[in-house]
One Martini backbone bead per residue (centre of mass of N, CA, C, O) as a GRO file, in nm:
protein
  190
    1MET     BB    1   1.463 -13.793  -1.877
    2THR     BB    2   1.758 -13.711  -1.926
    3SER     BB    3   1.718 -13.410  -1.868
    4LEU     BB    4   1.661 -13.441  -1.563
    5LEU     BB    5   1.931 -13.570  -1.485
    6THR     BB    6   2.112 -13.343  -1.586
    7LEU     BB    7   1.995 -13.125  -1.410
    8THR     BB    8   2.065 -13.258  -1.144
    9ASN     BB    9   2.369 -13.262  -1.179
   10LYS     BB   10   2.397 -12.958  -1.204
   11ASP     BB   11   2.274 -12.890  -0.931
   12LYS     BB   12   2.491 -13.045  -0.773
   13LYS     BB   13   2.729 -12.880  -0.873
   14ASN     BB   14   2.626 -12.607  -0.780
   15ARG     BB   15   2.603 -12.680  -0.482
   16VAL     BB   16   2.896 -12.745  -0.440
   17ILE     BB   17   3.007 -12.473  -0.524
   18ILE     BB   18   2.849 -12.304  -0.322
   19VAL     BB   19   2.959 -12.445  -0.067
   20VAL     BB   20   3.261 -12.390  -0.119
   21LEU     BB   21   3.233 -12.081  -0.138
   22MET     BB   22   3.115 -12.049   0.149
   23ILE     BB   23   3.359 -12.169   0.299
   24VAL     BB   24   3.568 -11.972   0.190
   25LEU     BB   25   3.427 -11.719   0.284
   26PHE     BB   26   3.418 -11.792   0.586
   27ILE     BB   27   3.726 -11.821   0.624
   28GLY     BB   28   3.795 -11.537   0.531
   29LEU     BB   29   3.625 -11.377   0.735
   30THR     BB   30   3.749 -11.504   0.990
   31ASN     BB   31   4.034 -11.407   0.934
   32MET     BB   32   3.969 -11.101   0.919
   33PHE     BB   33   3.856 -11.079   1.203
   34ASN     BB   34   4.106 -11.186   1.358
   35ASN     BB   35   4.301 -10.966   1.255
   36TYR     BB   36   4.139 -10.728   1.363
   37ARG     BB   37   4.135 -10.815   1.660
   38TYR     BB   38   4.435 -10.823   1.699
   39LYS     BB   39   4.489 -10.524   1.635
   40VAL     BB   40   4.314 -10.412   1.856
   41ASP     BB   41   4.444 -10.559   2.097
   42HIS     BB   42   4.733 -10.462   2.045
   43GLY     BB   43   4.670 -10.159   2.054
   44MET     BB   44   4.562 -10.159   2.344
   45LYS     BB   45   4.811 -10.269   2.478
   46MET     BB   46   5.000 -10.045   2.390
   47THR     BB   47   4.845  -9.814   2.524
   48VAL     BB   48   4.857  -9.921   2.812
   49GLU     BB   49   5.167  -9.937   2.824
   50SER     BB   50   5.211  -9.640   2.775
   51ILE     BB   51   5.059  -9.530   3.018
   52ALA     BB   52   5.213  -9.693   3.231
   53GLY     BB   53   5.495  -9.592   3.158
   54HIS     BB   54   5.448  -9.292   3.210
   55SER     BB   55   5.355  -9.322   3.505
   56LEU     BB   56   5.609  -9.460   3.612
   57PHE     BB   57   5.801  -9.237   3.536
   58MET     BB   58   5.662  -9.028   3.722
   59VAL     BB   59   5.696  -9.174   3.983
   60ARG     BB   60   6.002  -9.204   3.981
   61SER     BB   61   6.083  -8.904   3.929
   62THR     BB   62   5.942  -8.792   4.182
   63TYR     BB   63   6.094  -8.952   4.389
   64ASP     BB   64   6.371  -8.854   4.300
   65SER     BB   65   6.310  -8.548   4.358
   66ILE     BB   66   6.285  -8.588   4.663
   67LEU     BB   67   6.579  -8.684   4.706
   68GLU     BB   68   6.732  -8.448   4.555
   69ASN     BB   69   6.579  -8.216   4.745
   70GLU     BB   70   6.736  -8.272   4.984
   71THR     BB   71   6.842  -8.034   5.236
   72GLY     BB   72   6.875  -8.122   5.559
   73THR     BB   73   6.645  -7.919   5.612
   74LEU     BB   74   6.367  -7.874   5.817
   75THR     BB   75   6.084  -7.764   5.645
   76ILE     BB   76   5.768  -7.678   5.573
   77GLU     BB   77   5.809  -7.630   5.271
   78HIS     BB   78   5.932  -7.908   5.213
   79ILE     BB   79   5.697  -8.080   5.311
   80ARG     BB   80   5.486  -7.959   5.122
   81GLU     BB   81   5.634  -8.046   4.863
   82ILE     BB   82   5.622  -8.347   4.919
   83HIS     BB   83   5.310  -8.365   4.939
   84THR     BB   84   5.261  -8.277   4.645
   85LYS     BB   85   5.426  -8.504   4.512
   86LEU     BB   86   5.256  -8.734   4.636
   87SER     BB   87   4.995  -8.655   4.492
   88VAL     BB   88   5.102  -8.708   4.211
   89ILE     BB   89   5.180  -9.003   4.258
   90GLU     BB   90   4.897  -9.101   4.325
   91ALA     BB   91   4.777  -9.057   4.044
   92TYR     BB   92   4.976  -9.233   3.887
   93SER     BB   93   4.928  -9.496   4.058
   94ASP     BB   94   4.643  -9.537   3.975
   95THR     BB   95   4.698  -9.578   3.673
   96VAL     BB   96   4.874  -9.827   3.710
   97GLY     BB   97   4.665 -10.001   3.859
   98ARG     BB   98   4.458  -9.999   3.622
   99SER     BB   99   4.650 -10.129   3.409
  100VAL     BB  100   4.720 -10.401   3.607
  101ASN     BB  101   4.487 -10.471   3.822
  102THR     BB  102   4.678 -10.337   4.068
  103GLN     BB  103   4.688 -10.189   4.389
  104LEU     BB  104   5.009 -10.093   4.515
  105LEU     BB  105   5.097  -9.787   4.522
  106THR     BB  106   4.870  -9.614   4.646
  107PRO     BB  107   4.892  -9.704   4.948
  108ILE     BB  108   5.180  -9.608   4.983
  109THR     BB  109   5.142  -9.310   4.919
  110LYS     BB  110   4.936  -9.258   5.142
  111ASP     BB  111   5.134  -9.323   5.374
  112LEU     BB  112   5.337  -9.104   5.303
  113LYS     BB  113   5.137  -8.873   5.333
  114THR     BB  114   5.081  -8.921   5.632
  115ILE     BB  115   5.358  -8.844   5.732
  116SER     BB  116   5.352  -8.551   5.623
  117GLU     BB  117   5.093  -8.468   5.771
  118ASN     BB  118   5.200  -8.522   6.056
  119MET     BB  119   5.426  -8.311   6.038
  120GLN     BB  120   5.247  -8.069   5.990
  121GLN     BB  121   5.082  -8.090   6.244
  122SER     BB  122   5.317  -8.065   6.438
  123TYR     BB  123   5.401  -7.782   6.350
  124ILE     BB  124   5.138  -7.642   6.429
  125GLU     BB  125   5.142  -7.719   6.733
  126ASN     BB  126   5.472  -7.636   6.788
  127LYS     BB  127   5.610  -7.427   6.580
  128GLN     BB  128   5.777  -7.695   6.518
  129PHE     BB  129   6.008  -7.932   6.493
  130THR     BB  130   6.068  -8.235   6.608
  131GLU     BB  131   6.251  -8.504   6.665
  132ALA     BB  132   6.037  -8.702   6.560
  133ASP     BB  133   6.022  -8.560   6.281
  134GLY     BB  134   6.303  -8.630   6.196
  135THR     BB  135   6.256  -8.932   6.193
  136LYS     BB  136   6.030  -8.933   5.991
  137TYR     BB  137   6.186  -8.811   5.763
  138GLN     BB  138   6.399  -9.034   5.740
  139THR     BB  139   6.199  -9.259   5.690
  140LEU     BB  140   6.077  -9.147   5.433
  141LEU     BB  141   6.346  -9.159   5.267
  142LYS     BB  142   6.402  -9.464   5.309
  143LYS     BB  143   6.139  -9.566   5.177
  144ILE     BB  144   6.189  -9.442   4.898
  145THR     BB  145   6.462  -9.581   4.848
  146ALA     BB  146   6.335  -9.876   4.870
  147LEU     BB  147   6.107  -9.850   4.644
  148ILE     BB  148   6.232  -9.806   4.367
  149PRO     BB  149   6.347 -10.099   4.310
  150LEU     BB  150   6.068 -10.235   4.334
  151ILE     BB  151   5.939 -10.105   4.089
  152ASP     BB  152   6.132 -10.228   3.887
  153LYS     BB  153   6.080 -10.532   3.959
  154VAL     BB  154   5.756 -10.527   3.911
  155TYR     BB  155   5.721 -10.332   3.625
  156TYR     BB  156   5.983 -10.467   3.495
  157VAL     BB  157   6.141 -10.586   3.200
  158SER     BB  158   6.379 -10.755   3.022
  159ASP     BB  159   6.529 -10.688   2.720
  160ARG     BB  160   6.727 -10.632   2.447
  161TYR     BB  161   6.661 -10.301   2.501
  162GLY     BB  162   6.570 -10.330   2.797
  163PRO     BB  163   6.356 -10.189   2.982
  164LYS     BB  164   6.009 -10.295   3.038
  165VAL     BB  165   5.695 -10.270   3.051
  166THR     BB  166   5.451 -10.451   3.251
  167LEU     BB  167   5.125 -10.601   3.295
  168ASN     BB  168   5.286 -10.826   3.453
  169VAL     BB  169   5.324 -10.873   3.767
  170ASN     BB  170   5.626 -10.886   3.955
  171HIS     BB  171   5.702 -10.954   4.271
  172LYS     BB  172   5.458 -10.858   4.454
  173GLU     BB  173   5.524 -10.949   4.746
  174GLU     BB  174   5.736 -10.730   4.810
  175LEU     BB  175   5.537 -10.492   4.797
  176VAL     BB  176   5.344 -10.596   5.010
  177LYS     BB  177   5.546 -10.603   5.239
  178PHE     BB  178   5.618 -10.305   5.230
  179ARG     BB  179   5.326 -10.203   5.285
  180GLU     BB  180   5.290 -10.337   5.564
  181THR     BB  181   5.528 -10.201   5.706
  182LEU     BB  182   5.430  -9.913   5.660
  183LYS     BB  183   5.156  -9.938   5.797
  184LYS     BB  184   5.268 -10.000   6.077
  185TYR     BB  185   5.419  -9.730   6.108
  186VAL     BB  186   5.172  -9.541   6.067
  187SER     BB  187   5.006  -9.655   6.315
  188THR     BB  188   5.223  -9.517   6.531
  189LEU     BB  189   5.129  -9.253   6.483
  190LYS     BB  190   5.012  -8.942   6.639
   0.00000   0.00000   0.00000
């Protein structure tokens, strides 16, 4: 009879040991899984930030190149070049929008392209640019000049190392207001 009780006590001890080992194993596996998931999530976030950062750099630098190449003389070649650059910006803007889950830049770029297309169409119809086209051109340059600081304000945050791309859009309402104003202007074009 005593041997049965002793065996039962050993079984109880073994069960307790097994349960404790299972709990420790479960905690360890859960911790490993969470660390792995954190590394994957962090890696994905860094990848998306990198893609968004490169795309924003390309958007900004292409807008800057439009302003820097401003010739002062309105030619069809120059307007076509601007239109091509705006097409490049549109593609990169779409990538930025997908990265931050908010398409703010793409509609703006499309409206700017509409201005350049309108000017090209006017040139084809009149065989030259009109005075109204000159006004459209100046408006296009002014809009781009106003847009660049908004891009910085919305898509970048400052940290101790300087500006850094953020996937959390800031001051979005200013860019939305800019977009609405531009859309109104584009709707008035003939």
